[in-house]
Tab-separated table of C-alpha atoms in Angstrom:
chain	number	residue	atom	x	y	z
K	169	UNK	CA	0.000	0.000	0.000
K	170	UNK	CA	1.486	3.451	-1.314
K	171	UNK	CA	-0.695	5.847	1.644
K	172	UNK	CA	-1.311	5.238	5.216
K	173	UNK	CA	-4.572	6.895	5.065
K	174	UNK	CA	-6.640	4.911	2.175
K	175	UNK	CA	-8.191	1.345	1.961
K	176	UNK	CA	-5.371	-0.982	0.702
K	177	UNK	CA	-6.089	-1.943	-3.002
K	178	UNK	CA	-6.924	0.094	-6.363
K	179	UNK	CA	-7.468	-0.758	-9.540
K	180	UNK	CA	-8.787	-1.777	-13.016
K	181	UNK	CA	-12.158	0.313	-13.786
K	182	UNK	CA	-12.962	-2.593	-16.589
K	183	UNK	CA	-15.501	-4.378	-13.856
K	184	UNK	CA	-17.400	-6.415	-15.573
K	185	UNK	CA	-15.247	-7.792	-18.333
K	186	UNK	CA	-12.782	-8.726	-15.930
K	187	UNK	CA	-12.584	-12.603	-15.288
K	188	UNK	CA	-11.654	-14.267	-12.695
K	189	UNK	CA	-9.090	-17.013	-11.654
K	190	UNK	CA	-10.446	-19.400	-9.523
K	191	UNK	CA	-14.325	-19.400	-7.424
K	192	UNK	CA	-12.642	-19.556	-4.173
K	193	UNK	CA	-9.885	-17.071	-4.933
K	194	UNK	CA	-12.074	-14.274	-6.373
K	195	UNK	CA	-15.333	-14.634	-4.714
K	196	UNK	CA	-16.308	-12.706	-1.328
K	197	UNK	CA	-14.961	-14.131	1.403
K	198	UNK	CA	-17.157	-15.965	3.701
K	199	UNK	CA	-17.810	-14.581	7.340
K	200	UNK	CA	-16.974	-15.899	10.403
K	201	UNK	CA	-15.393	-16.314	13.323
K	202	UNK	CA	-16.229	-12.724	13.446
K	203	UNK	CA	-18.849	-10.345	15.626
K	204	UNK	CA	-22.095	-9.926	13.692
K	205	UNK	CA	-21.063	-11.850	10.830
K	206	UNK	CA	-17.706	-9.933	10.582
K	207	UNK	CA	-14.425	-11.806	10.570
K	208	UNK	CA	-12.366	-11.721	13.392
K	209	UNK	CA	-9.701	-9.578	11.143
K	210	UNK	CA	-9.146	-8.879	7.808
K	211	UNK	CA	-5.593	-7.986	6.261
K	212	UNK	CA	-5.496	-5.904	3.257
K	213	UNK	CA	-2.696	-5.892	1.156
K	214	UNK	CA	-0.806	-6.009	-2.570
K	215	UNK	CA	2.112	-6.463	-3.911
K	216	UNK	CA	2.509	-3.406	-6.347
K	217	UNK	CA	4.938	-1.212	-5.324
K	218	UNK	CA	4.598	0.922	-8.862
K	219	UNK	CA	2.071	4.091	-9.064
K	220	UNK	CA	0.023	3.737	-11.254
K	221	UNK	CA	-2.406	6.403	-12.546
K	222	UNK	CA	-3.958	4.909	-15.529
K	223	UNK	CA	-7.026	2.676	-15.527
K	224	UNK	CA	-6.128	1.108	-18.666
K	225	UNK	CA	-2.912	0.086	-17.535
K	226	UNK	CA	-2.252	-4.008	-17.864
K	227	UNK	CA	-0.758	-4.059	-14.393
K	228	UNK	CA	-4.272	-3.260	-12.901
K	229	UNK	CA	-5.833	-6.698	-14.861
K	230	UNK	CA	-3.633	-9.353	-12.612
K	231	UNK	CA	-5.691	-11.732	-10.331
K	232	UNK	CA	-3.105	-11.999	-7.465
K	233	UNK	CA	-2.918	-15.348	-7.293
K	234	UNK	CA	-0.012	-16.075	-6.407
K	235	UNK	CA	0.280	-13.435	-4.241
K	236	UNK	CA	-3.062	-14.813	-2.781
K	237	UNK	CA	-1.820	-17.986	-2.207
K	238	UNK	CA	1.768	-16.705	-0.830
K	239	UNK	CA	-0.046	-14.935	1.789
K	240	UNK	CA	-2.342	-17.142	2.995
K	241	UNK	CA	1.081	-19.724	3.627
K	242	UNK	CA	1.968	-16.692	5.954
K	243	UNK	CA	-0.911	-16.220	7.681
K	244	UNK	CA	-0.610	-20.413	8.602
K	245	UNK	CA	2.683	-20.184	9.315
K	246	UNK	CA	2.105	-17.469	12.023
K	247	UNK	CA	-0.493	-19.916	13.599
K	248	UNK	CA	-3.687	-17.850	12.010
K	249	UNK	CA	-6.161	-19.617	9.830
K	250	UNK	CA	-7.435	-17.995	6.733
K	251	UNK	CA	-9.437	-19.576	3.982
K	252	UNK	CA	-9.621	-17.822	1.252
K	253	UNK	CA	-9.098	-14.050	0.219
K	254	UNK	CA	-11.360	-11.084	-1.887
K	255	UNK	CA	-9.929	-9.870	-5.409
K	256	UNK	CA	-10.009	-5.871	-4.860
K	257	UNK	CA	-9.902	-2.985	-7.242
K	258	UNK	CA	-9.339	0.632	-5.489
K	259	UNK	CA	-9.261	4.177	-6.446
K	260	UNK	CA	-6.745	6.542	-4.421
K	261	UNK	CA	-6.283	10.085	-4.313
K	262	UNK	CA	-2.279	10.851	-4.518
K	263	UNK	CA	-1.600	14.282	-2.677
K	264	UNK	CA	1.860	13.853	-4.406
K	265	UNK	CA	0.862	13.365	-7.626
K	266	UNK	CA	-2.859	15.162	-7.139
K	267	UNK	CA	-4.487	12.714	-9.255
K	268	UNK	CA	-6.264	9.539	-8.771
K	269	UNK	CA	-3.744	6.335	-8.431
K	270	UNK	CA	-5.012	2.686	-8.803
K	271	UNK	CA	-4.210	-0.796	-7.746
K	272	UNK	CA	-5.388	-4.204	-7.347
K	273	UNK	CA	-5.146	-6.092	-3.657
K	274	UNK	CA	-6.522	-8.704	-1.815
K	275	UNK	CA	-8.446	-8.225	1.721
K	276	UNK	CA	-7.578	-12.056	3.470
K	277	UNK	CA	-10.169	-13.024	6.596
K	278	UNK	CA	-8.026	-13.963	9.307
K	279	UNK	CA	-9.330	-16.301	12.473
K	280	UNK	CA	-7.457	-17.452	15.403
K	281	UNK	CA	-5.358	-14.396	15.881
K	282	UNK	CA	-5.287	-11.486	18.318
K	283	UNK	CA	-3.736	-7.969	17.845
K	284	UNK	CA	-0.147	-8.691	18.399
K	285	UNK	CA	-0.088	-11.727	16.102
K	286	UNK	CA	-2.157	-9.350	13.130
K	287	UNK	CA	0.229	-7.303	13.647
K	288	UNK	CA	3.378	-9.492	13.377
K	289	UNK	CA	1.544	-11.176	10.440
K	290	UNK	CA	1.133	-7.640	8.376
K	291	UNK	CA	4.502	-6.459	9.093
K	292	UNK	CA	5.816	-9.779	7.611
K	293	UNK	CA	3.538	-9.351	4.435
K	294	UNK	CA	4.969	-5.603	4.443
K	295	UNK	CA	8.808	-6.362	4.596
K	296	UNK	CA	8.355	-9.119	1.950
K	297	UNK	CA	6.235	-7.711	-0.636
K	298	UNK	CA	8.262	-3.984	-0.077
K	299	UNK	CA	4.953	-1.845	0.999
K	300	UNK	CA	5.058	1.318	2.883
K	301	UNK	CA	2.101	-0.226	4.871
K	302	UNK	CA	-0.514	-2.875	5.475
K	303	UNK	CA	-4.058	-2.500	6.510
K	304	UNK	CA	-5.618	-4.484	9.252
K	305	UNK	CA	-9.156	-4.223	10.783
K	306	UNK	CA	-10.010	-6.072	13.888
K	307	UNK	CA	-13.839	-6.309	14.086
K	308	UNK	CA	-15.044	-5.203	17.528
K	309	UNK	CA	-18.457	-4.609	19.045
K	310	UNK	CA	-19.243	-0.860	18.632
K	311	UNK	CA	-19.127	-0.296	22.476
K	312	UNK	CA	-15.335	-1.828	22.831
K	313	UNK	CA	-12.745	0.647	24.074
K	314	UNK	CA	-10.653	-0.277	21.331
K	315	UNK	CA	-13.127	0.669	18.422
K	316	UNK	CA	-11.526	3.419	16.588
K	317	UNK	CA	-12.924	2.915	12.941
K	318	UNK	CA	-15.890	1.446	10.751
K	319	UNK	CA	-15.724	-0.676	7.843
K	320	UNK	CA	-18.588	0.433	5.152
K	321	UNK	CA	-20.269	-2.202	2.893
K	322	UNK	CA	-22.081	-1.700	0.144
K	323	UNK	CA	-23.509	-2.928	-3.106
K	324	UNK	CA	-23.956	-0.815	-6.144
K	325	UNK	CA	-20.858	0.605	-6.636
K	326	UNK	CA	-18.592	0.831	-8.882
K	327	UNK	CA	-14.393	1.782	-9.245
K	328	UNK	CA	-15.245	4.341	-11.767
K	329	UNK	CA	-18.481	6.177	-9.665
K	330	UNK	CA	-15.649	6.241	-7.070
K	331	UNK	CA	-13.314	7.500	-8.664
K	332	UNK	CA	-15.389	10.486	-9.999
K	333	UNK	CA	-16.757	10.886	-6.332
K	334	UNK	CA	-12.926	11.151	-4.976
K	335	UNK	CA	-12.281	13.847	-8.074
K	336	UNK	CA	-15.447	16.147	-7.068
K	337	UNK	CA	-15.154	15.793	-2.869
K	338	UNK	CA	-11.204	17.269	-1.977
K	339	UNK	CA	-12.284	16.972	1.937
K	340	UNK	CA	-13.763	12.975	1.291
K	341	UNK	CA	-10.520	12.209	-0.379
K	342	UNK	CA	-8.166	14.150	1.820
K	343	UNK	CA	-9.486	12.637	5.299
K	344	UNK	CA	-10.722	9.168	3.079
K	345	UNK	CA	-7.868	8.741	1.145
K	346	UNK	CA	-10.031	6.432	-1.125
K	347	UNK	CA	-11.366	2.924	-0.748
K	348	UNK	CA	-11.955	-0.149	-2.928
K	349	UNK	CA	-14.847	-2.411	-4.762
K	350	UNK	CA	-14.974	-6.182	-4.701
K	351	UNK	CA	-15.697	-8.041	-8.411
K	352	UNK	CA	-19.579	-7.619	-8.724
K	353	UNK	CA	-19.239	-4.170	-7.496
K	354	UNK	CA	-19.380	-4.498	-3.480
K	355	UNK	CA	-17.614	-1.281	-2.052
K	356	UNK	CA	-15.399	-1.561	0.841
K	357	UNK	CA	-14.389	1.701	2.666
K	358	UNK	CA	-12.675	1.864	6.307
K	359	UNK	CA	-12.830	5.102	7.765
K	360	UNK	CA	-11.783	6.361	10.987
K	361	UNK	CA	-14.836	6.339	12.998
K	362	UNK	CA	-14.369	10.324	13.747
K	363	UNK	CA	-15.450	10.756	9.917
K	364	UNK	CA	-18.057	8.480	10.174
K	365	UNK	CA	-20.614	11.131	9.031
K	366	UNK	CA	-18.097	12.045	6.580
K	367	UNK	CA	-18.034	8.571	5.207
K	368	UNK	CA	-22.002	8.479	5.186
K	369	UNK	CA	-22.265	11.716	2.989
K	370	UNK	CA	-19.338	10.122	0.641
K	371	UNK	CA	-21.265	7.016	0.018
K	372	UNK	CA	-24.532	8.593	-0.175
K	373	UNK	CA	-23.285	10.647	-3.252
K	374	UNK	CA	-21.735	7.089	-4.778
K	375	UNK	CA	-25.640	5.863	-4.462
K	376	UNK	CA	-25.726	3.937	-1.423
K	377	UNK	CA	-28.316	3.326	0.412
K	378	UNK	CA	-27.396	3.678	4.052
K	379	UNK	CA	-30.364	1.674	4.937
K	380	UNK	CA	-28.984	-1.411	2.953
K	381	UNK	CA	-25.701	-0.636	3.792
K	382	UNK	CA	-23.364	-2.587	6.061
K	383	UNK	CA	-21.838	-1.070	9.055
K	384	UNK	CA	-18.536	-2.887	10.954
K	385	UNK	CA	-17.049	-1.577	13.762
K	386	UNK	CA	-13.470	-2.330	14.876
K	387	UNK	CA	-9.809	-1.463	15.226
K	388	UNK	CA	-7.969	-0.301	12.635
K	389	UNK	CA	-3.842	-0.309	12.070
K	390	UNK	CA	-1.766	0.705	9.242
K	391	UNK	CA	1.077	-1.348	10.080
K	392	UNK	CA	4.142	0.557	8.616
């Protein structure tokens, strides 16, 4: 991940012509082992270390698969279960290049872990895969001392809608950063949960329904 203050993972804008590698691989990731139906943690990372600011660009049509299957062997090794991981595509706003950057990651569901060994495993992916950081999000009932940020869920949406959202809003995508959309058009978006009502007005504006959409609460860490 290029910037400590967006949703690991950008990407191709070509939706629904892109294909995918294998079911397990590129399909949501079932949850569990989670509160509500959230999984205990989720990891998001890549292994691009290029910027890349053109949605066309080849780089951006990869299915990760090694990569997926790399860091799920890291996640075991550490003593963590995972079972399968969630093909992203992101849209990010670079302050350094003021422009919208791209890049394709993978969020993994992580089990049988607690913060110190999420930690140690995201640092690992980080040092071996040469990122400036690594997302994690613990999920957490919304009354837990520890809850810092939400995780936003939502169908509808897709890389291009936010990508024109992040070009019109320069306070979403300064205090966003950006955020990412699943194949089939599922937006992810964590957000510190100070700019929660931020976050609501952003995704209102992409279409969603806030009704329909769904709202985890946790811990978040940009592991760096």
């Amino acid at each position: 991940m290029k910037r400590l203050r967006a949703l690991v993972a950008v990407g191709v804008l070509a939706l629904a012509s892109a294909g995918t590698g294998t079911a397990q691989a590129d399909a949501p990731s079932p949850t569990s082992s989670g509160t509500g139906g959230c999984p205990a943690a989720e990891v998001f990372a890549t292994d691009n270390t290029a910027v890349i600011t053109d949605p066309a660009d080849p780089r951006l049509r990869t299915h990760l698969l090694r990569f997926d299957r790399e860091v799920r062997e890291i996640i075991r090794s550490h003593g963590a279960r995972t079972e399968s991981s969630t093909l992203l595509d992101g849209v990010f706003w670079s302050e350094e290049e003021q422009q919208a950057t791209y890049e394709r990651s993978r969020e993994f569901d992580v089990a049988r872990v607690d913060a110190n060994g999420l930690h140690h495993i995201a640092d690992v992916i980080r040092k071996q895969y040469r990122q400036e950081s690594v997302l994690t999000f613990r999920c957490l009932p919304r009354t837990s001392p520890e809850t810092d940020a939400v995780e936003i869920q939502a169908d509808g949406v897709s890389a291009t809608r936010l990508r024109d959202a992040l070009l019109a809003d320069p306070v979403a995508r300064e205090r966003l950063g950006g955020g990412s959309v699943a194949l089939g058009g599922r937006l992810i978006l964590v957000a510190p949960l100070a700019d929660l009502p931020l976050a609501r007005e952003f995704t209102a504006r992409l279409g969603v329904d806030w009704k329909s959409a769904e709202i985890r609460y946790g811990d978040e860490e940009f592991v760096a």
